[in-house]
Short mmCIF file of C-alpha atoms and ligand atoms in Angstrom, two decimals:
data_model
loop_
_atom_site.label_atom_id
_atom_site.label_comp_id
_atom_site.label_asym_id
_atom_site.label_seq_id
_atom_site.Cartn_x
_atom_site.Cartn_y
_atom_site.Cartn_z
CA UNK A 1 0.12 -0.10 0.10
CA UNK A 2 1.52 3.57 -0.46
CA UNK A 3 2.65 5.40 1.90
CA UNK A 4 2.42 2.91 4.50
CA UNK A 5 5.22 0.39 4.53
CA UNK A 6 3.87 -3.43 5.10
CA UNK A 7 6.02 -6.21 5.21
CA UNK A 8 4.85 -8.72 2.72
CA UNK A 9 5.85 -12.48 3.02
CA UNK A 10 2.89 -14.30 4.79
CA UNK A 11 3.19 -18.11 5.74
CA UNK A 12 -0.04 -19.61 5.87
CA UNK A 13 -0.46 -22.27 8.32
CA UNK A 14 -3.89 -24.85 7.92
CA UNK A 15 -4.72 -27.35 10.00
CA UNK A 16 -7.66 -29.91 9.80
CA UNK A 17 -10.98 -28.23 10.32
CA UNK A 18 -13.58 -28.20 7.92
CA UNK A 19 -13.05 -24.61 7.72
CA UNK A 20 -9.92 -25.11 5.97
CA UNK A 21 -11.61 -24.48 2.70
CA UNK A 22 -12.00 -20.99 3.89
CA UNK A 23 -8.06 -20.64 3.78
CA UNK A 24 -7.69 -20.73 0.06
CA UNK A 25 -10.08 -17.25 0.23
CA UNK A 26 -7.78 -15.98 2.65
CA UNK A 27 -4.64 -16.79 0.63
CA UNK A 28 -6.49 -15.28 -2.49
CA UNK A 29 -7.08 -11.78 -0.60
CA UNK A 30 -3.33 -11.60 0.17
CA UNK A 31 -2.21 -12.46 -3.11
CA UNK A 32 -4.52 -10.32 -4.79
CA UNK A 33 -3.21 -7.31 -2.74
CA UNK A 34 0.53 -7.83 -3.70
CA UNK A 35 1.66 -10.11 -0.32
CA UNK A 36 3.61 -13.32 -1.33
CA UNK A 37 2.04 -16.44 0.46
CA UNK A 38 3.96 -19.51 1.11
CA UNK A 39 1.40 -22.45 2.76
CA UNK A 40 2.31 -25.25 5.42
CA UNK A 41 -0.43 -27.75 5.45
CA UNK A 42 -0.84 -30.30 7.98
CA UNK A 43 -1.46 -34.15 7.18
CA UNK A 44 -5.24 -33.51 8.25
CA UNK A 45 -5.80 -30.39 6.54
CA UNK A 46 -5.01 -32.10 3.65
CA UNK A 47 -8.01 -34.45 4.02
CA UNK A 48 -10.24 -31.21 3.77
CA UNK A 49 -8.20 -29.21 0.81
CA UNK A 50 -5.51 -30.24 -1.68
CA UNK A 51 -2.30 -28.57 -1.52
CA UNK A 52 -2.59 -28.26 -5.15
CA UNK A 53 -5.43 -25.65 -4.32
CA UNK A 54 -3.36 -23.51 -2.30
CA UNK A 55 -0.39 -23.69 -4.81
CA UNK A 56 -2.67 -22.36 -7.58
CA UNK A 57 -3.97 -19.42 -5.60
CA UNK A 58 -0.65 -18.54 -4.10
CA UNK A 59 1.83 -19.69 -7.19
CA UNK A 60 4.21 -21.22 -4.57
CA UNK A 61 4.72 -24.82 -3.62
CA UNK A 62 3.04 -25.71 -0.35
CA UNK A 63 5.11 -27.50 2.38
CA UNK A 64 3.83 -30.66 3.75
CA UNK A 65 6.61 -32.93 4.68
CA UNK A 66 9.77 -32.25 6.42
CA UNK A 67 11.47 -34.42 3.90
CA UNK A 68 10.47 -33.27 0.42
CA UNK A 69 12.42 -29.79 0.16
CA UNK A 70 11.86 -27.78 -2.75
CA UNK A 71 15.07 -26.22 -1.83
CA UNK A 72 17.51 -29.10 -0.91
CA UNK A 73 20.33 -27.04 0.32
CA UNK A 74 18.07 -25.40 2.82
CA UNK A 75 16.45 -26.57 6.20
CA UNK A 76 13.01 -25.71 5.05
CA UNK A 77 11.54 -25.00 8.00
CA UNK A 78 14.12 -22.67 9.18
CA UNK A 79 14.23 -20.96 5.77
CA UNK A 80 10.65 -20.40 6.00
CA UNK A 81 10.26 -19.38 9.31
CA UNK A 82 12.99 -16.68 8.88
CA UNK A 83 11.49 -15.37 5.52
CA UNK A 84 7.99 -14.94 7.26
CA UNK A 85 6.88 -11.19 8.14
CA UNK A 86 3.91 -12.90 9.76
CA UNK A 87 2.57 -16.44 10.15
CA UNK A 88 -1.14 -16.71 10.28
CA UNK A 89 -2.89 -20.15 11.03
CA UNK A 90 -6.35 -20.31 9.83
CA UNK A 91 -7.89 -22.66 10.80
CA UNK A 92 -5.94 -23.50 14.15
CA UNK A 93 -7.50 -26.57 15.58
CA UNK A 94 -7.75 -27.72 19.48
CA UNK A 95 -4.89 -30.04 18.80
CA UNK A 96 -2.57 -27.31 16.88
CA UNK A 97 -3.39 -24.82 19.86
CA UNK A 98 -2.35 -27.53 22.22
CA UNK A 99 0.71 -28.41 20.53
CA UNK A 100 1.81 -25.31 20.54
CA UNK A 101 1.49 -24.25 24.04
CA UNK A 102 3.92 -27.22 24.65
CA UNK A 103 6.38 -26.26 22.19
CA UNK A 104 6.05 -29.39 20.04
CA UNK A 105 7.85 -29.26 16.88
CA UNK A 106 7.11 -32.71 15.29
CA UNK A 107 5.21 -31.13 12.03
CA UNK A 108 6.40 -28.66 9.65
CA UNK A 109 4.19 -26.41 10.62
CA UNK A 110 4.75 -26.59 14.42
CA UNK A 111 8.81 -26.45 13.80
CA UNK A 112 8.23 -23.33 12.06
CA UNK A 113 6.19 -21.78 14.75
CA UNK A 114 8.66 -22.72 17.06
CA UNK A 115 11.61 -21.22 14.90
CA UNK A 116 10.03 -18.14 13.75
CA UNK A 117 10.55 -14.56 15.33
CA UNK A 118 7.76 -12.98 12.83
CA UNK A 119 4.51 -12.07 14.68
CA UNK A 120 1.72 -15.37 14.61
CA UNK A 121 -1.77 -14.86 14.19
CA UNK A 122 -4.08 -18.01 15.40
CA UNK A 123 -7.73 -18.23 14.10
CA UNK A 124 -9.13 -20.98 15.94
CA UNK A 125 -11.91 -23.05 14.61
CA UNK A 126 -13.53 -25.96 16.40
CA UNK A 127 -16.30 -27.70 18.11
CA UNK A 128 -17.72 -24.76 20.82
CA UNK A 129 -17.26 -27.44 23.53
CA UNK A 130 -13.80 -28.12 22.54
CA UNK A 131 -13.36 -24.40 22.37
CA UNK A 132 -14.80 -23.82 25.76
CA UNK A 133 -12.88 -26.56 27.36
CA UNK A 134 -10.39 -25.43 29.86
CA UNK A 135 -7.58 -27.10 28.48
CA UNK A 136 -8.17 -24.93 25.24
CA UNK A 137 -8.74 -21.98 27.35
CA UNK A 138 -5.83 -22.49 29.37
CA UNK A 139 -3.71 -22.97 26.00
CA UNK A 140 -4.84 -20.22 24.38
CA UNK A 141 -3.90 -17.90 27.41
CA UNK A 142 -0.17 -19.47 27.66
CA UNK A 143 -0.12 -18.57 24.32
CA UNK A 144 -1.39 -14.76 24.67
CA UNK A 145 1.07 -14.56 27.45
CA UNK A 146 4.02 -15.21 24.72
CA UNK A 147 2.50 -12.63 22.39
CA UNK A 148 0.59 -14.61 20.18
CA UNK A 149 -2.14 -12.94 18.62
CA UNK A 150 -5.70 -14.88 18.12
CA UNK A 151 -8.42 -13.54 15.69
CA UNK A 152 -11.38 -15.24 17.85
CA UNK A 153 -13.92 -17.48 16.24
CA UNK A 154 -17.46 -16.45 15.61
CA UNK A 155 -20.62 -17.56 17.11
CA UNK A 156 -23.15 -19.41 15.12
CA UNK A 157 -24.02 -22.85 13.83
CA UNK A 158 -21.02 -24.82 13.57
CA UNK A 159 -20.40 -27.76 10.94
CA UNK A 160 -20.67 -30.27 13.84
CA UNK A 161 -24.53 -29.14 14.15
CA UNK A 162 -23.51 -27.54 17.57
CA UNK A 163 -24.61 -23.71 17.88
CA UNK A 164 -21.88 -21.58 19.73
CA UNK A 165 -18.58 -20.00 19.76
CA UNK A 166 -16.03 -21.86 17.29
CA UNK A 167 -16.95 -20.79 13.64
CA UNK A 168 -13.51 -19.52 12.10
CA UNK A 169 -13.60 -15.81 11.52
CA UNK A 170 -14.40 -14.44 8.20
CA UNK A 171 -11.33 -14.25 5.90
CA UNK A 172 -11.74 -10.79 5.56
CA UNK A 173 -11.78 -10.25 9.39
CA UNK A 174 -8.37 -12.43 9.28
CA UNK A 175 -6.69 -10.54 6.47
CA UNK A 176 -7.19 -7.08 8.26
CA UNK A 177 -6.25 -8.38 11.82
CA UNK A 178 -3.28 -9.71 10.17
CA UNK A 179 -2.08 -6.66 8.37
CA UNK A 180 -2.70 -4.50 11.21
CA UNK A 181 0.05 -6.53 13.19
CA UNK A 182 2.13 -6.22 10.07
CA UNK A 183 2.04 -2.56 9.58
CA UNK A 184 3.96 0.20 11.15
CA UNK A 185 0.94 1.52 12.98
CA UNK A 186 1.34 4.85 12.50
CA UNK A 187 -1.97 5.49 13.45
CA UNK A 188 -1.87 3.77 16.94
CA UNK A 189 -3.88 5.19 19.48
CA UNK A 190 -5.70 7.91 17.35
CA UNK A 191 -9.26 8.42 17.27
CA UNK A 192 -10.94 8.45 13.78
CA UNK A 193 -14.73 9.18 12.86
CA UNK A 194 -15.59 8.16 9.28
CA UNK A 195 -18.81 8.80 8.03
CA UNK A 196 -19.92 7.13 4.43
CA UNK A 197 -22.47 6.11 2.10
CA UNK A 198 -25.62 7.81 1.02
CA UNK A 199 -28.36 8.85 2.97
CA UNK A 200 -32.05 7.86 2.52
CA UNK A 201 -34.82 10.63 2.67
CA UNK A 202 -38.26 8.84 2.86
CA UNK A 203 -41.14 10.51 0.72
CA UNK A 204 -44.04 7.47 1.82
CA UNK A 205 -43.60 4.05 2.97
CA UNK A 206 -42.50 2.94 -0.89
CA UNK A 207 -40.43 5.30 -1.96
CA UNK A 208 -36.90 7.31 -0.78
CA UNK A 209 -34.56 10.32 -2.26
CA UNK A 210 -31.29 9.03 -2.34
CA UNK A 211 -27.92 9.03 -4.50
CA UNK A 212 -25.44 6.84 -6.10
CA UNK A 213 -22.86 6.46 -3.16
CA UNK A 214 -21.81 2.78 -2.59
CA UNK A 215 -19.83 3.89 0.27
CA UNK A 216 -16.78 2.03 -0.59
CA UNK A 217 -14.56 5.29 -0.18
CA UNK A 218 -15.44 5.62 3.58
CA UNK A 219 -15.01 2.05 4.06
CA UNK A 220 -11.87 1.62 2.53
CA UNK A 221 -10.64 4.79 4.83
CA UNK A 222 -12.27 2.72 7.98
CA UNK A 223 -10.24 -0.62 6.97
CA UNK A 224 -6.90 1.24 6.23
CA UNK A 225 -7.14 3.29 9.23
CA UNK A 226 -7.90 0.01 11.30
CA UNK A 227 -4.61 -1.48 9.59
CA UNK A 228 -2.93 1.50 10.33
CA UNK A 229 -3.66 1.23 14.34
CA UNK A 230 -6.33 3.63 14.63
CA UNK A 231 -9.32 3.26 16.91
CA UNK A 232 -12.25 3.53 14.13
CA UNK A 233 -15.65 4.49 14.54
CA UNK A 234 -17.79 4.11 11.16
CA UNK A 235 -21.30 6.37 10.93
CA UNK A 236 -22.75 4.75 7.72
CA UNK A 237 -25.75 5.23 5.77
CA UNK A 238 -27.57 1.94 3.84
CA UNK A 239 -24.62 0.25 2.48
CA UNK A 240 -22.86 -3.11 3.17
CA UNK A 241 -20.14 -2.90 5.79
CA UNK A 242 -19.44 -6.68 5.62
CA UNK A 243 -15.88 -6.26 5.04
CA UNK A 244 -15.18 -3.66 7.83
CA UNK A 245 -13.08 -5.46 10.78
CA UNK A 246 -15.33 -6.43 13.61
CA UNK A 247 -13.23 -3.74 15.89
CA UNK A 248 -14.49 -0.73 13.88
CA UNK A 249 -17.23 0.70 15.76
CA UNK A 250 -20.52 1.10 13.29
CA UNK A 251 -23.37 3.31 13.61
CA UNK A 252 -25.68 2.63 11.01
CA UNK A 253 -28.10 5.37 10.16
CA UNK A 254 -30.83 6.16 7.37
CA UNK A 255 -31.33 9.78 6.82
CA UNK A 256 -29.22 12.89 6.95
CA UNK A 257 -30.88 14.34 10.04
CA UNK A 258 -29.97 10.84 11.92
CA UNK A 259 -26.71 11.20 10.66
CA UNK A 260 -26.22 14.35 11.97
CA UNK A 261 -27.33 13.43 15.32
CA UNK A 262 -24.92 10.61 15.27
CA UNK A 263 -22.01 12.23 14.07
CA UNK A 264 -22.20 14.91 16.21
CA UNK A 265 -23.09 13.11 19.35
CA UNK A 266 -20.04 11.13 18.61
CA UNK A 267 -17.82 14.38 18.08
CA UNK A 268 -19.14 15.79 21.38
CA UNK A 269 -18.48 12.65 23.34
CA UNK A 270 -15.24 11.27 22.15
CA UNK A 271 -11.88 13.09 21.78
CA UNK A 272 -11.49 12.38 18.27
CA UNK A 273 -8.01 13.15 16.30
CA UNK A 274 -9.40 12.91 12.48
CA UNK A 275 -13.09 12.89 11.40
CA UNK A 276 -13.76 12.26 7.76
CA UNK A 277 -16.99 13.05 5.99
CA UNK A 278 -17.16 10.68 3.10
CA UNK A 279 -20.89 10.19 3.18
CA UNK A 280 -23.01 11.59 0.49
CA UNK A 281 -25.51 13.27 2.48
CA UNK A 282 -28.56 14.50 1.13
CA UNK A 283 -29.11 18.21 0.83
CA UNK A 284 -32.76 18.06 0.90
CA UNK A 285 -35.30 16.00 2.23
CA UNK A 286 -39.34 16.02 1.67
CA UNK A 287 -41.04 17.89 4.70
CA UNK A 288 -43.54 15.47 5.30
CA UNK A 289 -43.31 11.70 5.15
CA UNK A 290 -46.67 10.43 3.86
CA UNK A 291 -48.33 7.52 5.65
CA UNK A 292 -49.71 6.09 3.04
CA UNK A 293 -48.33 5.55 -0.24
CA UNK A 294 -48.83 8.86 -2.38
CA UNK A 295 -50.88 8.25 -5.77
CA UNK A 296 -49.18 9.08 -9.07
CA UNK A 297 -51.57 12.08 -9.50
CA UNK A 298 -50.99 13.59 -6.28
CA UNK A 299 -47.32 13.38 -6.45
CA UNK A 300 -45.96 16.58 -7.57
CA UNK A 301 -48.21 18.64 -5.43
CA UNK A 302 -47.43 16.45 -2.26
CA UNK A 303 -43.82 16.88 -2.16
CA UNK A 304 -42.29 19.92 -0.21
CA UNK A 305 -38.46 19.86 0.51
CA UNK A 306 -36.76 21.48 2.83
CA UNK A 307 -33.06 21.69 3.49
CA UNK A 308 -30.97 19.12 5.85
CA UNK A 309 -28.23 20.26 8.36
CA UNK A 310 -24.71 20.48 6.86
CA UNK A 311 -22.88 18.28 9.07
CA UNK A 312 -19.57 19.06 7.97
CA UNK A 313 -20.18 22.78 8.18
CA UNK A 314 -21.67 22.37 12.01
CA UNK A 315 -18.44 20.14 12.96
CA UNK A 316 -16.40 22.92 11.41
CA UNK A 317 -18.38 25.69 13.52
CA UNK A 318 -18.09 23.60 16.39
CA UNK A 319 -14.26 23.04 16.63
CA UNK A 320 -13.15 24.90 19.24
CA UNK A 321 -9.19 24.43 18.99
CA UNK A 322 -8.48 25.02 15.11
CA UNK A 323 -5.86 22.38 14.85
CA UNK A 324 -7.98 18.93 16.79
CA UNK A 325 -9.61 16.96 15.39
CA UNK A 326 -8.28 17.10 11.94
CA UNK A 327 -11.48 17.68 9.91
CA UNK A 328 -11.68 16.05 6.09
CA UNK A 329 -14.42 16.84 3.76
CA UNK A 330 -15.10 15.52 0.05
CA UNK A 331 -16.25 17.49 -2.76
CA UNK A 332 -18.01 15.21 -5.49
CA UNK A 333 -18.73 17.65 -8.70
CA UNK A 334 -19.20 17.08 -12.11
CA UNK A 335 -17.57 19.26 -15.12
CA UNK A 336 -14.37 20.12 -15.40
CA UNK A 337 -10.96 20.09 -13.43
CA UNK A 338 -10.85 23.90 -12.75
CA UNK A 339 -14.60 23.91 -11.58
CA UNK A 340 -13.81 20.86 -9.43
CA UNK A 341 -10.68 22.64 -7.62
CA UNK A 342 -12.66 25.47 -7.27
CA UNK A 343 -15.55 23.80 -5.84
CA UNK A 344 -13.28 21.93 -3.14
CA UNK A 345 -11.25 25.06 -2.37
CA UNK A 346 -14.56 26.74 -1.87
CA UNK A 347 -15.97 23.76 0.09
CA UNK A 348 -12.76 23.75 2.29
CA UNK A 349 -13.08 27.30 3.34
CA UNK A 350 -16.97 27.50 3.86
CA UNK A 351 -16.69 24.25 6.12
CA UNK A 352 -13.44 25.32 7.65
CA UNK A 353 -11.96 21.77 6.76
CA UNK A 354 -8.32 20.98 7.06
CA UNK A 355 -8.27 18.78 4.04
CA UNK A 356 -10.69 18.11 1.16
CA UNK A 357 -11.07 15.38 -1.18
CA UNK A 358 -12.01 16.54 -4.74
CA UNK A 359 -13.26 13.86 -7.42
CA UNK A 360 -15.49 13.54 -10.10
CA UNK A 361 -18.87 11.80 -9.71
CA UNK A 362 -17.89 9.48 -12.80
CA UNK A 363 -14.62 8.44 -11.34
CA UNK A 364 -15.78 7.55 -7.79
CA UNK A 365 -19.81 6.20 -7.46
CA UNK A 366 -19.82 2.75 -7.06
CA UNK A 367 -16.28 1.87 -8.47
CA UNK A 368 -13.50 -0.03 -6.67
CA UNK A 369 -11.44 2.55 -7.80
CA UNK A 370 -10.84 6.22 -7.58
CA UNK A 371 -9.07 9.42 -8.91
CA UNK A 372 -8.74 12.28 -6.34
CA UNK A 373 -7.25 15.77 -5.62
CA UNK A 374 -6.28 16.38 -2.28
CA UNK A 375 -6.10 20.04 -1.19
CA UNK A 376 -5.10 21.03 2.29
CA UNK A 377 -5.34 24.29 4.40
CA UNK A 378 -1.55 24.84 3.82
CA UNK A 379 -2.20 25.21 0.31
CA UNK A 380 -0.73 22.08 -0.48
CA UNK A 381 -2.40 20.15 -3.53
CA UNK A 382 -1.83 16.66 -4.96
CA UNK A 383 -3.47 14.40 -7.48
CA UNK A 384 -3.54 10.71 -6.69
CA UNK A 385 -4.01 8.88 -10.24
CA UNK A 386 -6.65 6.42 -10.58
CA UNK A 387 -6.17 3.42 -8.24
CA UNK A 388 -7.77 0.96 -5.97
CA UNK A 389 -9.82 2.99 -3.11
CA UNK A 390 -7.76 1.25 -0.37
CA UNK A 391 -4.77 2.76 -1.92
CA UNK A 392 -6.32 6.14 -2.45
CA UNK A 393 -7.59 5.96 1.47
CA UNK A 394 -4.20 5.27 2.41
CA UNK A 395 -3.05 8.46 0.79
CA UNK A 396 -5.54 10.41 2.46
CA UNK A 397 -4.16 9.19 5.60
CA UNK A 398 -0.69 10.27 4.72
CA UNK A 399 -2.20 13.69 4.13
CA UNK A 400 -4.33 13.66 7.59
CA UNK A 401 -0.75 12.76 9.45
CA UNK A 402 1.10 15.69 8.02
CA UNK A 403 -1.63 17.98 9.01
N1 CTP B 501 -21.77 17.27 4.02
C1 CTP B 501 -22.34 17.23 4.89
N2 CTP B 501 -23.99 17.62 5.36
C2 CTP B 501 -24.64 17.71 4.29
C3 CTP B 501 -24.17 18.02 2.99
C4 CTP B 501 -22.67 17.71 2.78
O1 CTP B 501 -21.61 16.95 6.28
N3 CTP B 501 -26.01 18.11 4.27
C5 CTP B 501 -20.36 16.81 3.73
C6 CTP B 501 -20.02 15.84 2.84
O2 CTP B 501 -19.84 14.50 3.27
C7 CTP B 501 -18.60 16.04 2.12
C8 CTP B 501 -18.82 17.61 1.97
O3 CTP B 501 -19.87 18.10 3.14
O4 CTP B 501 -17.72 15.84 2.97
C9 CTP B 501 -19.20 18.26 0.77
O5 CTP B 501 -20.68 17.75 0.31
P1 CTP B 501 -21.30 18.32 -1.09
O6 CTP B 501 -22.33 17.88 -1.10
O7 CTP B 501 -20.27 18.13 -2.16
O8 CTP B 501 -21.20 19.70 -0.71
P2 CTP B 501 -22.70 20.77 -0.45
O9 CTP B 501 -22.19 21.85 0.69
O10 CTP B 501 -23.97 20.00 -0.53
O11 CTP B 501 -22.25 21.73 -1.86
P3 CTP B 501 -22.84 21.49 -3.28
O12 CTP B 501 -23.65 22.59 -3.47
O13 CTP B 501 -21.71 21.22 -4.58
O14 CTP B 501 -24.29 20.17 -3.17
#
């Protein structure tokens, strides 16, 4: 990722759980973001998913055996332990957790885990009773004390028929947590409030006014700020936040008035360091919400619009210290670049923000990429050419940290 140095060699350990198939998805996530992934599988993992699957996804030979080294001149588990910037075991069975707690090294995976100095992240998956068993819990406590990180299993229906905690965390959840352990953490301890998505202004029980915002830019900002160590709160309109890490606090809202209340309440309650208004807030709402569906013939006479509060404007007005929190706004425009920059500058001044991100609707809405111009209060102007929203997010966070 631009702007934030992340070490990029991941060793993925897979042990024998029905959730092993999800490890392929996790490997794919890392590979698609430019990480190099090498996999180590236990014997029982291979009953659930083949090494060929992981080899195909990662482009690297899978280590399954002590004695079949791809590079015979090396002691492979030592070489791979040294090569890793992080080792993630997903899924990690009760057996793996127990053996690791005792320092056993009788499989390539255990030997690598014992030999490495890289951070280790375990994502357990097992039957709820096995997970809650005193032995497993004590082993987890021992490992945590030794600095091993955990991405806790989820609660829900388990493959074994039981309900409870034991289901492997979502691959996205594991992905962002591993990245957080890998990143240099230049936002550690910083509180960041982000708004995203459209708002929906109801007209009657079946209709509303909204816009084409997908919320992806704000979601990317929340994900990347989390990776960089920040403590993130996301106030979001009706968009999918499935890929946002669980530790990001989410506040779902629907209307602009609700978003205004939620953002200002947060702003007053917590000492935020950064507030980013990435939401596409509707400027107007119908004055009355009809209780019954408005008939076609009555429609144009029944809709009276009133202005919504301007959240960013109110934040700018309320900020007492002129430096904190850093206020960031977006300006989505159509037309020519000169107009975009002028509008952006005008919005930065009017809403008293420190940074404004200008972009064209055609470059941003509903896309995974964006092309933006960043203007800050010191007069600095920077263009970020079309790239993934995750990269744009990191460039924006870099600009925030400079202020
Ligand atoms: N914004 C806000 N509350 C509103 C409208 C906008 O907080 N009611 C924020 C947006 O989240 C964004 C910035 O203000 O960060 C600029 O939004 P935009 O809609 O482009 O600005 P407007 O002031 O509505 O100007 P325009 O006349 O261009 O619509």
